[in-house]
């Protein structure tokens, strides 16, 4: 892959920040959008903008066709059996909330819901709330010494009382790819529903929901080169049939009388009100953009960058890297001894290097790691070894500044 020419597709990356060339290493938070995605949004608003599904005029038909084409592209992208298994939402967070709310009636006081200690708050707090509402028990699977999921602990916690197992496909802190097939087999063995948070996976690796045997799979457009405000809730048709809609109103109804309403078929019954039409179309354009390279090639590119970065990071005195070091994604969380991550991230920004500092919405994992926060650099298709070199140089300059800076100044 010619990363130098791929970079040219991203106008935002051409700028300077603090008088330095921008080195964008925060794609795990939000990825940048290439020109074809920006153009798809512009084209929609300049030519086809209208409300979907209820108009007979030409623009409404075009908007509807483009929106439904995006659904088909999304289904193909994750190998769903049919486009009707794709529900457009606002984000991963909204998708998981709708699953947790929609399953409420199936969860009873003696049941158990199993998540893991590495979950993003989006795949933890909705389950905490469901447990609270229903009286079910919430259990968290632990990590082993390698900071991977402890499968023995999973086998202990997933038992005959378990009704839901909700797990990240890829951790947004440890960068580790979780063994979905193994955990899924344990869940299905006891008849539990397998919910996969794919926010950090769908943008970066090939995802096949049928091969994973996921009952639900959630992800966000803005982490895969589409805009904010569009997300995906995939569900096996059998599970979508058991899910109660969380929102009611226009677009999702079939017939309404004064006191009652019937609903449209799946997936439209879950999409109440006017949806994010341009967001869905842009997601379709992002899928086209990613697909020309292939998700396997993108995954390998990020693995190579991580393999290039890890020894350089580990060679820095006082740097602690979290997660297994032979991880398979480009998410690298670390800390520098004696320097608060927020101070380090601010110093790196002065060098034009954009990385994230904080708890990454994974406070139970931070507690487990014994820290309040970490730094996190994350790679995507448009990053190359030069970006890694700039990161390493900026970390060294930051350390120098915090260790000796005031004497030299
Ligand atoms: N899960 C994981 C693993 C994430 O990394 C994120 C985003 N940081 C989310 C869920 C939530 O995504 P969103 O904010 O787009 O809903």
mmCIF file of C-alpha atoms and ligand atoms in Angstrom:
data_model
loop_
_atom_site.group_PDB
_atom_site.id
_atom_site.type_symbol
_atom_site.label_atom_id
_atom_site.label_comp_id
_atom_site.label_asym_id
_atom_site.label_seq_id
_atom_site.Cartn_x
_atom_site.Cartn_y
_atom_site.Cartn_z
ATOM 1 C CA UNK A 1 0.000 0.000 0.000
ATOM 2 C CA UNK A 2 1.245 3.450 -0.883
ATOM 3 C CA UNK A 3 0.615 5.312 2.360
ATOM 4 C CA UNK A 4 2.096 8.550 1.042
ATOM 5 C CA UNK A 5 -0.562 8.698 -1.661
ATOM 6 C CA UNK A 6 -3.300 7.491 0.756
ATOM 7 C CA UNK A 7 -2.414 10.440 3.011
ATOM 8 C CA UNK A 8 -3.224 12.764 0.097
ATOM 9 C CA UNK A 9 -6.857 11.597 0.339
ATOM 10 C CA UNK A 10 -7.153 13.186 3.797
ATOM 11 C CA UNK A 11 -7.197 16.998 3.528
ATOM 12 C CA UNK A 12 -7.195 17.437 7.311
ATOM 13 C CA UNK A 13 -3.816 15.711 7.600
ATOM 14 C CA UNK A 14 -2.115 18.326 5.427
ATOM 15 C CA UNK A 15 -2.215 21.046 8.081
ATOM 16 C CA UNK A 16 0.402 22.155 10.575
ATOM 17 C CA UNK A 17 -0.372 22.211 14.285
ATOM 18 C CA UNK A 18 1.703 24.418 16.553
ATOM 19 C CA UNK A 19 3.971 25.102 13.579
ATOM 20 C CA UNK A 20 4.715 21.410 13.122
ATOM 21 C CA UNK A 21 3.286 18.966 10.562
ATOM 22 C CA UNK A 22 0.255 17.237 12.087
ATOM 23 C CA UNK A 23 0.918 13.639 13.137
ATOM 24 C CA UNK A 24 -2.531 12.256 13.844
ATOM 25 C CA UNK A 25 -2.350 9.223 16.141
ATOM 26 C CA UNK A 26 -5.810 9.328 17.722
ATOM 27 C CA UNK A 27 -7.889 7.285 15.307
ATOM 28 C CA UNK A 28 -9.147 4.971 18.064
ATOM 29 C CA UNK A 29 -11.071 8.004 19.344
ATOM 30 C CA UNK A 30 -12.152 9.315 15.934
ATOM 31 C CA UNK A 31 -10.738 8.610 12.498
ATOM 32 C CA UNK A 32 -10.299 11.198 9.765
ATOM 33 C CA UNK A 33 -12.416 11.270 6.602
ATOM 34 C CA UNK A 34 -11.027 10.902 3.068
ATOM 35 C CA UNK A 35 -12.127 13.124 0.166
ATOM 36 C CA UNK A 36 -14.530 10.514 -1.327
ATOM 37 C CA UNK A 37 -16.474 10.449 1.965
ATOM 38 C CA UNK A 38 -16.515 14.255 2.205
ATOM 39 C CA UNK A 39 -17.672 14.375 -1.435
ATOM 40 C CA UNK A 40 -20.459 11.848 -0.802
ATOM 41 C CA UNK A 41 -21.821 14.097 1.959
ATOM 42 C CA UNK A 42 -21.561 17.173 -0.242
ATOM 43 C CA UNK A 43 -23.195 15.381 -3.179
ATOM 44 C CA UNK A 44 -26.088 14.232 -1.023
ATOM 45 C CA UNK A 45 -26.763 17.736 0.315
ATOM 46 C CA UNK A 46 -26.322 19.380 -3.088
ATOM 47 C CA UNK A 47 -28.469 16.947 -5.085
ATOM 48 C CA UNK A 48 -30.547 14.436 -3.113
ATOM 49 C CA UNK A 49 -31.360 15.906 0.304
ATOM 50 C CA UNK A 50 -34.914 14.915 1.323
ATOM 51 C CA UNK A 51 -36.627 12.815 3.943
ATOM 52 C CA UNK A 52 -36.567 9.055 3.424
ATOM 53 C CA UNK A 53 -39.289 6.416 3.102
ATOM 54 C CA UNK A 54 -42.340 8.653 2.953
ATOM 55 C CA UNK A 55 -41.983 10.765 -0.171
ATOM 56 C CA UNK A 56 -43.036 10.021 -3.701
ATOM 57 C CA UNK A 57 -41.063 12.840 -5.276
ATOM 58 C CA UNK A 58 -37.754 12.210 -7.002
ATOM 59 C CA UNK A 59 -35.455 13.610 -4.324
ATOM 60 C CA UNK A 60 -37.167 11.549 -1.617
ATOM 61 C CA UNK A 61 -36.799 8.450 -3.761
ATOM 62 C CA UNK A 62 -33.123 9.150 -4.375
ATOM 63 C CA UNK A 63 -32.463 9.798 -0.685
ATOM 64 C CA UNK A 64 -34.272 6.567 0.227
ATOM 65 C CA UNK A 65 -32.385 4.551 -2.376
ATOM 66 C CA UNK A 66 -29.025 5.937 -1.195
ATOM 67 C CA UNK A 67 -29.896 5.284 2.468
ATOM 68 C CA UNK A 68 -30.977 1.702 1.780
ATOM 69 C CA UNK A 69 -27.929 1.108 -0.437
ATOM 70 C CA UNK A 70 -25.773 2.125 2.538
ATOM 71 C CA UNK A 71 -27.577 -0.525 4.603
ATOM 72 C CA UNK A 72 -26.742 -3.154 1.981
ATOM 73 C CA UNK A 73 -23.086 -2.073 1.871
ATOM 74 C CA UNK A 74 -22.905 -2.254 5.668
ATOM 75 C CA UNK A 75 -24.433 -5.738 5.659
ATOM 76 C CA UNK A 76 -21.898 -6.931 3.073
ATOM 77 C CA UNK A 77 -19.033 -5.294 5.002
ATOM 78 C CA UNK A 78 -19.637 -7.477 8.069
ATOM 79 C CA UNK A 79 -21.084 -10.422 6.111
ATOM 80 C CA UNK A 80 -24.573 -10.192 7.627
ATOM 81 C CA UNK A 81 -27.022 -12.669 6.081
ATOM 82 C CA UNK A 82 -29.377 -9.909 4.967
ATOM 83 C CA UNK A 83 -29.514 -6.112 4.876
ATOM 84 C CA UNK A 84 -32.548 -6.194 7.211
ATOM 85 C CA UNK A 85 -30.221 -7.265 10.036
ATOM 86 C CA UNK A 86 -28.589 -3.808 9.954
ATOM 87 C CA UNK A 87 -30.177 -1.084 12.122
ATOM 88 C CA UNK A 88 -28.741 2.411 11.815
ATOM 89 C CA UNK A 89 -28.197 4.116 15.165
ATOM 90 C CA UNK A 90 -26.271 7.149 16.370
ATOM 91 C CA UNK A 91 -23.222 5.249 17.675
ATOM 92 C CA UNK A 92 -21.908 2.110 19.347
ATOM 93 C CA UNK A 93 -23.149 3.573 22.621
ATOM 94 C CA UNK A 94 -26.675 3.929 21.301
ATOM 95 C CA UNK A 95 -26.602 0.458 19.737
ATOM 96 C CA UNK A 96 -25.605 -1.183 23.025
ATOM 97 C CA UNK A 97 -28.137 0.840 25.013
ATOM 98 C CA UNK A 98 -30.881 -0.282 22.646
ATOM 99 C CA UNK A 99 -29.832 -3.920 23.064
ATOM 100 C CA UNK A 100 -29.690 -3.650 26.871
ATOM 101 C CA UNK A 101 -33.058 -1.888 27.020
ATOM 102 C CA UNK A 102 -34.648 -4.091 24.400
ATOM 103 C CA UNK A 103 -33.710 -7.280 26.268
ATOM 104 C CA UNK A 104 -35.118 -6.054 29.619
ATOM 105 C CA UNK A 105 -38.154 -8.293 29.565
ATOM 106 C CA UNK A 106 -36.028 -11.402 29.007
ATOM 107 C CA UNK A 107 -33.869 -10.820 32.106
ATOM 108 C CA UNK A 108 -35.084 -12.065 35.500
ATOM 109 C CA UNK A 109 -33.782 -11.446 39.048
ATOM 110 C CA UNK A 110 -31.836 -14.688 39.324
ATOM 111 C CA UNK A 111 -30.110 -14.277 35.954
ATOM 112 C CA UNK A 112 -26.526 -13.219 35.342
ATOM 113 C CA UNK A 113 -25.066 -10.771 32.817
ATOM 114 C CA UNK A 114 -21.374 -11.276 32.046
ATOM 115 C CA UNK A 115 -19.044 -8.571 30.724
ATOM 116 C CA UNK A 116 -15.262 -8.155 31.059
ATOM 117 C CA UNK A 117 -13.069 -5.872 33.101
ATOM 118 C CA UNK A 118 -11.610 -4.314 29.945
ATOM 119 C CA UNK A 119 -14.932 -2.971 28.639
ATOM 120 C CA UNK A 120 -15.424 0.596 27.490
ATOM 121 C CA UNK A 121 -18.063 2.253 29.695
ATOM 122 C CA UNK A 122 -20.433 1.974 26.695
ATOM 123 C CA UNK A 123 -20.410 -1.791 27.081
ATOM 124 C CA UNK A 124 -20.541 -1.745 30.871
ATOM 125 C CA UNK A 125 -22.853 0.970 32.170
ATOM 126 C CA UNK A 126 -25.908 -0.096 30.067
ATOM 127 C CA UNK A 127 -25.503 -3.610 31.538
ATOM 128 C CA UNK A 128 -25.093 -2.198 35.067
ATOM 129 C CA UNK A 129 -28.385 -0.383 34.530
ATOM 130 C CA UNK A 130 -30.087 -3.499 33.150
ATOM 131 C CA UNK A 131 -28.862 -5.493 36.164
ATOM 132 C CA UNK A 132 -30.177 -2.775 38.476
ATOM 133 C CA UNK A 133 -33.591 -2.673 36.769
ATOM 134 C CA UNK A 134 -34.048 -6.440 36.732
ATOM 135 C CA UNK A 135 -32.207 -7.564 39.864
ATOM 136 C CA UNK A 136 -29.820 -9.681 37.775
ATOM 137 C CA UNK A 137 -26.201 -10.168 38.838
ATOM 138 C CA UNK A 138 -23.437 -8.440 36.847
ATOM 139 C CA UNK A 139 -20.157 -10.386 36.601
ATOM 140 C CA UNK A 140 -16.866 -9.184 35.120
ATOM 141 C CA UNK A 141 -14.352 -11.574 33.547
ATOM 142 C CA UNK A 142 -10.789 -10.900 34.764
ATOM 143 C CA UNK A 143 -7.476 -10.647 32.934
ATOM 144 C CA UNK A 144 -4.541 -13.068 33.126
ATOM 145 C CA UNK A 145 -0.861 -12.156 33.625
ATOM 146 C CA UNK A 146 -0.504 -11.269 29.957
ATOM 147 C CA UNK A 147 -3.330 -8.735 30.325
ATOM 148 C CA UNK A 148 -5.554 -10.848 28.090
ATOM 149 C CA UNK A 149 -8.936 -12.262 29.036
ATOM 150 C CA UNK A 150 -8.651 -15.111 31.516
ATOM 151 C CA UNK A 151 -10.564 -17.924 29.819
ATOM 152 C CA UNK A 152 -10.654 -19.996 33.018
ATOM 153 C CA UNK A 153 -12.383 -17.120 34.751
ATOM 154 C CA UNK A 154 -14.745 -16.808 31.767
ATOM 155 C CA UNK A 155 -15.618 -20.507 32.098
ATOM 156 C CA UNK A 156 -16.370 -19.955 35.816
ATOM 157 C CA UNK A 157 -18.500 -16.854 35.277
ATOM 158 C CA UNK A 158 -20.503 -17.994 32.242
ATOM 159 C CA UNK A 159 -22.863 -20.532 33.767
ATOM 160 C CA UNK A 160 -26.453 -21.773 33.524
ATOM 161 C CA UNK A 161 -27.721 -18.508 35.071
ATOM 162 C CA UNK A 162 -26.055 -16.393 32.354
ATOM 163 C CA UNK A 163 -28.421 -14.765 29.872
ATOM 164 C CA UNK A 164 -26.110 -12.224 28.191
ATOM 165 C CA UNK A 165 -22.374 -12.148 27.528
ATOM 166 C CA UNK A 166 -21.220 -8.725 26.282
ATOM 167 C CA UNK A 167 -17.608 -8.334 25.203
ATOM 168 C CA UNK A 168 -15.367 -6.014 23.190
ATOM 169 C CA UNK A 169 -13.963 -7.535 20.007
ATOM 170 C CA UNK A 170 -10.858 -5.330 20.417
ATOM 171 C CA UNK A 171 -9.956 -3.419 23.594
ATOM 172 C CA UNK A 172 -9.633 0.345 23.131
ATOM 173 C CA UNK A 173 -6.794 0.382 25.702
ATOM 174 C CA UNK A 174 -4.923 -2.924 25.551
ATOM 175 C CA UNK A 175 -5.245 -3.275 21.788
ATOM 176 C CA UNK A 176 -5.830 -6.976 22.242
ATOM 177 C CA UNK A 177 -8.182 -8.955 19.970
ATOM 178 C CA UNK A 178 -10.457 -10.959 22.215
ATOM 179 C CA UNK A 179 -11.226 -14.653 21.545
ATOM 180 C CA UNK A 180 -14.829 -14.068 20.512
ATOM 181 C CA UNK A 181 -15.253 -17.605 19.170
ATOM 182 C CA UNK A 182 -14.217 -19.185 22.485
ATOM 183 C CA UNK A 183 -16.274 -16.828 24.647
ATOM 184 C CA UNK A 184 -19.187 -17.112 22.197
ATOM 185 C CA UNK A 185 -19.078 -20.930 22.406
ATOM 186 C CA UNK A 186 -19.261 -20.696 26.222
ATOM 187 C CA UNK A 187 -22.193 -18.257 25.962
ATOM 188 C CA UNK A 188 -24.113 -20.333 23.429
ATOM 189 C CA UNK A 189 -23.493 -23.529 25.377
ATOM 190 C CA UNK A 190 -25.668 -22.121 28.169
ATOM 191 C CA UNK A 191 -28.147 -20.443 25.787
ATOM 192 C CA UNK A 192 -26.922 -16.884 26.487
ATOM 193 C CA UNK A 193 -26.988 -14.048 23.982
ATOM 194 C CA UNK A 194 -23.564 -12.927 22.672
ATOM 195 C CA UNK A 195 -23.238 -9.141 22.277
ATOM 196 C CA UNK A 196 -20.002 -7.904 20.670
ATOM 197 C CA UNK A 197 -18.771 -4.318 20.926
ATOM 198 C CA UNK A 198 -17.004 -3.942 17.599
ATOM 199 C CA UNK A 199 -16.143 -0.218 17.889
ATOM 200 C CA UNK A 200 -12.377 -0.894 17.687
ATOM 201 C CA UNK A 201 -12.603 -3.925 15.420
ATOM 202 C CA UNK A 202 -14.900 -3.132 12.492
ATOM 203 C CA UNK A 203 -12.700 -0.190 11.369
ATOM 204 C CA UNK A 204 -9.475 -2.192 11.555
ATOM 205 C CA UNK A 205 -9.955 -5.890 10.761
ATOM 206 C CA UNK A 206 -12.134 -8.125 8.625
ATOM 207 C CA UNK A 207 -15.348 -8.812 10.535
ATOM 208 C CA UNK A 208 -17.628 -11.690 9.639
ATOM 209 C CA UNK A 209 -20.570 -11.716 12.032
ATOM 210 C CA UNK A 210 -21.698 -15.126 10.815
ATOM 211 C CA UNK A 211 -18.271 -16.699 11.362
ATOM 212 C CA UNK A 212 -18.104 -15.013 14.794
ATOM 213 C CA UNK A 213 -21.630 -16.268 15.522
ATOM 214 C CA UNK A 214 -22.375 -12.909 17.206
ATOM 215 C CA UNK A 215 -26.014 -12.434 18.136
ATOM 216 C CA UNK A 216 -25.510 -8.656 18.180
ATOM 217 C CA UNK A 217 -22.564 -6.593 16.914
ATOM 218 C CA UNK A 218 -22.239 -2.809 17.413
ATOM 219 C CA UNK A 219 -19.920 -0.215 15.875
ATOM 220 C CA UNK A 220 -19.563 3.508 15.080
ATOM 221 C CA UNK A 221 -19.085 5.264 11.751
ATOM 222 C CA UNK A 222 -16.771 7.974 13.080
ATOM 223 C CA UNK A 223 -14.062 5.452 13.942
ATOM 224 C CA UNK A 224 -14.034 4.139 10.362
ATOM 225 C CA UNK A 225 -13.751 7.303 8.281
ATOM 226 C CA UNK A 226 -17.445 8.273 8.332
ATOM 227 C CA UNK A 227 -18.820 11.255 10.298
ATOM 228 C CA UNK A 228 -19.988 11.308 13.901
ATOM 229 C CA UNK A 229 -23.654 10.555 14.565
ATOM 230 C CA UNK A 230 -24.005 7.312 12.607
ATOM 231 C CA UNK A 231 -23.673 3.892 14.203
ATOM 232 C CA UNK A 232 -24.635 0.320 13.456
ATOM 233 C CA UNK A 233 -26.561 -2.264 15.402
ATOM 234 C CA UNK A 234 -26.334 -5.662 13.729
ATOM 235 C CA UNK A 235 -28.545 -8.408 15.111
ATOM 236 C CA UNK A 236 -29.341 -11.915 13.940
ATOM 237 C CA UNK A 237 -32.919 -11.757 12.701
ATOM 238 C CA UNK A 238 -34.023 -14.170 15.436
ATOM 239 C CA UNK A 239 -32.593 -11.845 18.093
ATOM 240 C CA UNK A 240 -33.893 -8.628 16.508
ATOM 241 C CA UNK A 241 -37.308 -10.299 16.635
ATOM 242 C CA UNK A 242 -36.963 -10.657 20.410
ATOM 243 C CA UNK A 243 -35.758 -7.068 20.912
ATOM 244 C CA UNK A 244 -38.297 -4.414 21.938
ATOM 245 C CA UNK A 245 -37.792 -1.035 20.248
ATOM 246 C CA UNK A 246 -36.492 1.640 22.630
ATOM 247 C CA UNK A 247 -37.870 4.594 20.710
ATOM 248 C CA UNK A 248 -41.294 5.179 19.232
ATOM 249 C CA UNK A 249 -42.780 7.733 16.833
ATOM 250 C CA UNK A 250 -42.776 8.441 13.120
ATOM 251 C CA UNK A 251 -41.075 6.250 10.496
ATOM 252 C CA UNK A 252 -41.217 3.102 12.669
ATOM 253 C CA UNK A 253 -44.987 2.611 12.660
ATOM 254 C CA UNK A 254 -47.337 0.728 10.402
ATOM 255 C CA UNK A 255 -50.846 1.708 11.602
ATOM 256 C CA UNK A 256 -51.697 4.109 14.417
ATOM 257 C CA UNK A 257 -55.082 4.567 16.104
ATOM 258 C CA UNK A 258 -55.907 6.812 19.051
ATOM 259 C CA UNK A 259 -54.821 4.200 21.577
ATOM 260 C CA UNK A 260 -52.621 1.699 19.750
ATOM 261 C CA UNK A 261 -49.948 1.323 17.113
ATOM 262 C CA UNK A 262 -48.449 -1.463 15.055
ATOM 263 C CA UNK A 263 -44.885 -1.337 13.901
ATOM 264 C CA UNK A 264 -43.018 -1.659 10.627
ATOM 265 C CA UNK A 265 -40.964 -4.759 9.922
ATOM 266 C CA UNK A 266 -37.356 -5.057 11.112
ATOM 267 C CA UNK A 267 -35.096 -3.059 10.772
ATOM 268 C CA UNK A 268 -37.291 0.026 10.243
ATOM 269 C CA UNK A 269 -39.205 -0.526 13.498
ATOM 270 C CA UNK A 270 -36.004 0.361 15.358
ATOM 271 C CA UNK A 271 -35.377 3.573 13.420
ATOM 272 C CA UNK A 272 -37.919 5.997 14.925
ATOM 273 C CA UNK A 273 -37.987 9.514 13.501
ATOM 274 C CA UNK A 274 -35.915 10.946 10.679
ATOM 275 C CA UNK A 275 -32.621 9.058 10.642
ATOM 276 C CA UNK A 276 -29.112 10.372 9.948
ATOM 277 C CA UNK A 277 -29.458 9.989 6.185
ATOM 278 C CA UNK A 278 -26.241 11.738 5.154
ATOM 279 C CA UNK A 279 -24.356 9.866 7.903
ATOM 280 C CA UNK A 280 -25.515 6.494 6.580
ATOM 281 C CA UNK A 281 -24.625 7.469 3.007
ATOM 282 C CA UNK A 282 -21.201 8.641 4.187
ATOM 283 C CA UNK A 283 -20.739 5.348 6.040
ATOM 284 C CA UNK A 284 -21.441 3.553 2.759
ATOM 285 C CA UNK A 285 -18.794 5.739 1.088
ATOM 286 C CA UNK A 286 -16.316 4.983 3.906
ATOM 287 C CA UNK A 287 -16.962 1.253 3.439
ATOM 288 C CA UNK A 288 -16.255 1.631 -0.296
ATOM 289 C CA UNK A 289 -13.071 3.527 0.502
ATOM 290 C CA UNK A 290 -11.808 0.913 3.000
ATOM 291 C CA UNK A 291 -12.863 -1.982 0.771
ATOM 292 C CA UNK A 292 -10.628 -0.892 -2.127
ATOM 293 C CA UNK A 293 -7.633 -1.751 0.104
ATOM 294 C CA UNK A 294 -9.281 -4.694 1.872
ATOM 295 C CA UNK A 295 -9.649 -5.043 5.629
ATOM 296 C CA UNK A 296 -7.026 -7.785 5.807
ATOM 297 C CA UNK A 297 -4.415 -5.505 4.224
ATOM 298 C CA UNK A 298 -5.414 -2.674 6.597
ATOM 299 C CA UNK A 299 -5.109 -4.994 9.613
ATOM 300 C CA UNK A 300 -1.665 -6.139 8.456
ATOM 301 C CA UNK A 301 -0.499 -2.569 7.884
ATOM 302 C CA UNK A 302 -1.492 -1.617 11.436
ATOM 303 C CA UNK A 303 0.130 -4.748 12.871
ATOM 304 C CA UNK A 304 3.361 -3.841 11.079
ATOM 305 C CA UNK A 305 3.240 -0.299 12.460
ATOM 306 C CA UNK A 306 2.641 -1.648 15.982
ATOM 307 C CA UNK A 307 5.523 -4.117 15.557
ATOM 308 C CA UNK A 308 7.725 -1.212 14.422
ATOM 309 C CA UNK A 309 6.633 1.052 17.297
ATOM 310 C CA UNK A 310 6.669 -1.368 20.242
ATOM 311 C CA UNK A 311 10.451 -1.999 20.518
ATOM 312 C CA UNK A 312 11.099 1.740 20.090
ATOM 313 C CA UNK A 313 8.626 2.549 22.863
ATOM 314 C CA UNK A 314 10.030 -0.137 25.151
ATOM 315 C CA UNK A 315 13.547 1.222 24.629
ATOM 316 C CA UNK A 316 12.490 4.520 26.252
ATOM 317 C CA UNK A 317 13.577 4.615 29.871
ATOM 318 C CA UNK A 318 10.624 4.756 32.293
ATOM 319 C CA UNK A 319 7.980 3.867 29.691
ATOM 320 C CA UNK A 320 5.375 1.252 30.671
ATOM 321 C CA UNK A 321 3.399 -0.291 27.823
ATOM 322 C CA UNK A 322 0.073 -1.931 28.675
ATOM 323 C CA UNK A 323 -1.413 -5.019 27.085
ATOM 324 C CA UNK A 324 0.306 -8.011 25.472
ATOM 325 C CA UNK A 325 3.285 -6.924 23.408
ATOM 326 C CA UNK A 326 2.463 -9.226 20.486
ATOM 327 C CA UNK A 327 -0.956 -7.608 20.136
ATOM 328 C CA UNK A 328 -2.617 -7.554 16.758
ATOM 329 C CA UNK A 329 -3.931 -4.027 16.431
ATOM 330 C CA UNK A 330 -2.477 -0.541 16.393
ATOM 331 C CA UNK A 331 -3.707 0.639 19.792
ATOM 332 C CA UNK A 332 -0.803 1.363 22.157
ATOM 333 C CA UNK A 333 -1.458 2.565 25.711
ATOM 334 C CA UNK A 334 1.510 3.570 27.831
ATOM 335 C CA UNK A 335 2.745 5.810 30.619
ATOM 336 C CA UNK A 336 5.942 7.738 31.274
ATOM 337 C CA UNK A 337 7.282 7.490 34.817
ATOM 338 C CA UNK A 338 6.879 10.725 36.723
ATOM 339 C CA UNK A 339 4.951 12.579 33.992
ATOM 340 C CA UNK A 340 1.181 12.922 34.162
ATOM 341 C CA UNK A 341 -0.380 11.640 30.916
ATOM 342 C CA UNK A 342 -2.273 14.906 30.398
ATOM 343 C CA UNK A 343 0.950 16.917 30.701
ATOM 344 C CA UNK A 344 2.706 14.527 28.320
ATOM 345 C CA UNK A 345 -0.126 14.734 25.759
ATOM 346 C CA UNK A 346 -0.047 18.541 25.942
ATOM 347 C CA UNK A 347 3.712 18.533 25.376
ATOM 348 C CA UNK A 348 3.328 16.114 22.444
ATOM 349 C CA UNK A 349 0.703 18.392 20.920
ATOM 350 C CA UNK A 350 3.283 21.204 20.904
ATOM 351 C CA UNK A 351 5.320 18.909 18.628
ATOM 352 C CA UNK A 352 2.269 18.421 16.366
ATOM 353 C CA UNK A 353 1.663 14.883 17.624
ATOM 354 C CA UNK A 354 -1.992 14.184 18.483
ATOM 355 C CA UNK A 355 -2.453 11.337 20.937
ATOM 356 C CA UNK A 356 -4.982 10.804 23.711
ATOM 357 C CA UNK A 357 -4.559 10.922 27.477
ATOM 358 C CA UNK A 358 -7.119 9.839 30.037
ATOM 359 C CA UNK A 359 -9.001 6.829 31.333
ATOM 360 C CA UNK A 360 -10.312 6.081 27.816
ATOM 361 C CA UNK A 361 -13.787 5.420 29.268
ATOM 362 C CA UNK A 362 -12.445 2.252 30.863
ATOM 363 C CA UNK A 363 -12.135 3.119 34.553
ATOM 364 C CA UNK A 364 -12.455 -0.436 35.912
ATOM 365 C CA UNK A 365 -9.541 -1.409 33.639
ATOM 366 C CA UNK A 366 -7.516 1.610 34.845
ATOM 367 C CA UNK A 367 -8.145 0.456 38.444
ATOM 368 C CA UNK A 368 -7.025 -3.034 37.489
ATOM 369 C CA UNK A 369 -3.826 -1.635 35.922
ATOM 370 C CA UNK A 370 -3.299 0.506 39.030
ATOM 371 C CA UNK A 371 -3.328 3.839 37.186
ATOM 372 C CA UNK A 372 -5.723 6.778 36.836
ATOM 373 C CA UNK A 373 -4.951 7.405 33.199
ATOM 374 C CA UNK A 374 -2.640 6.463 30.334
ATOM 375 C CA UNK A 375 -1.413 7.905 27.073
ATOM 376 C CA UNK A 376 -2.729 6.184 23.971
ATOM 377 C CA UNK A 377 -1.412 6.319 20.425
ATOM 378 C CA UNK A 378 -3.496 4.605 17.778
ATOM 379 C CA UNK A 379 -2.800 3.933 14.103
ATOM 380 C CA UNK A 380 -4.871 3.737 10.962
ATOM 381 C CA UNK A 381 -4.442 3.211 7.261
ATOM 382 C CA UNK A 382 -3.050 6.742 6.750
ATOM 383 C CA UNK A 383 -0.207 6.377 9.281
ATOM 384 C CA UNK A 384 3.301 5.266 8.385
ATOM 385 C CA UNK A 385 6.676 4.680 10.010
ATOM 386 C CA UNK A 386 7.485 8.393 9.779
ATOM 387 C CA UNK A 387 4.512 9.068 12.072
ATOM 388 C CA UNK A 388 5.871 6.496 14.525
ATOM 389 C CA UNK A 389 9.314 8.122 14.353
ATOM 390 C CA UNK A 390 7.756 11.534 15.097
ATOM 391 C CA UNK A 391 5.908 10.030 18.052
ATOM 392 C CA UNK A 392 9.097 8.497 19.443
ATOM 393 C CA UNK A 393 11.082 11.727 18.937
ATOM 394 C CA UNK A 394 8.308 13.766 20.570
ATOM 395 C CA UNK A 395 8.172 11.409 23.573
ATOM 396 C CA UNK A 396 11.936 11.725 23.985
ATOM 397 C CA UNK A 397 11.722 15.536 23.741
ATOM 398 C CA UNK A 398 8.878 15.525 26.283
ATOM 399 C CA UNK A 399 10.871 13.419 28.720
ATOM 400 C CA UNK A 400 13.864 15.678 28.244
ATOM 401 C CA UNK A 401 11.717 18.729 28.923
ATOM 402 C CA UNK A 402 10.137 17.322 32.083
ATOM 403 C CA UNK A 403 13.398 15.900 33.414
ATOM 404 C CA UNK A 404 15.830 18.736 32.551
ATOM 405 C CA UNK A 405 13.753 21.412 30.837
ATOM 406 C CA UNK A 406 13.652 23.990 33.565
ATOM 407 C CA UNK A 407 17.420 23.942 34.147
ATOM 408 C CA UNK A 408 18.111 24.370 30.442
ATOM 409 C CA UNK A 409 15.473 27.044 29.880
HETATM 410 N N1 LIG B 1 -16.557 0.671 22.697
HETATM 411 C C1 LIG B 1 -15.262 0.831 22.434
HETATM 412 C C2 LIG B 1 -14.339 -0.342 22.563
HETATM 413 C C3 LIG B 1 -14.786 2.095 22.073
HETATM 414 O O1 LIG B 1 -13.485 2.270 21.823
HETATM 415 C C4 LIG B 1 -15.697 3.170 21.943
HETATM 416 C C5 LIG B 1 -15.227 4.558 21.568
HETATM 417 N N2 LIG B 1 -14.150 5.037 22.300
HETATM 418 C C6 LIG B 1 -17.046 2.931 22.208
HETATM 419 C C7 LIG B 1 -17.436 1.668 22.586
HETATM 420 C C8 LIG B 1 -18.060 4.016 22.144
HETATM 421 O O2 LIG B 1 -18.184 4.511 20.853
HETATM 422 P P1 LIG B 1 -19.092 5.794 20.587
HETATM 423 O O3 LIG B 1 -18.561 6.871 21.470
HETATM 424 O O4 LIG B 1 -18.898 6.070 19.131
HETATM 425 O O5 LIG B 1 -20.479 5.411 20.940
#
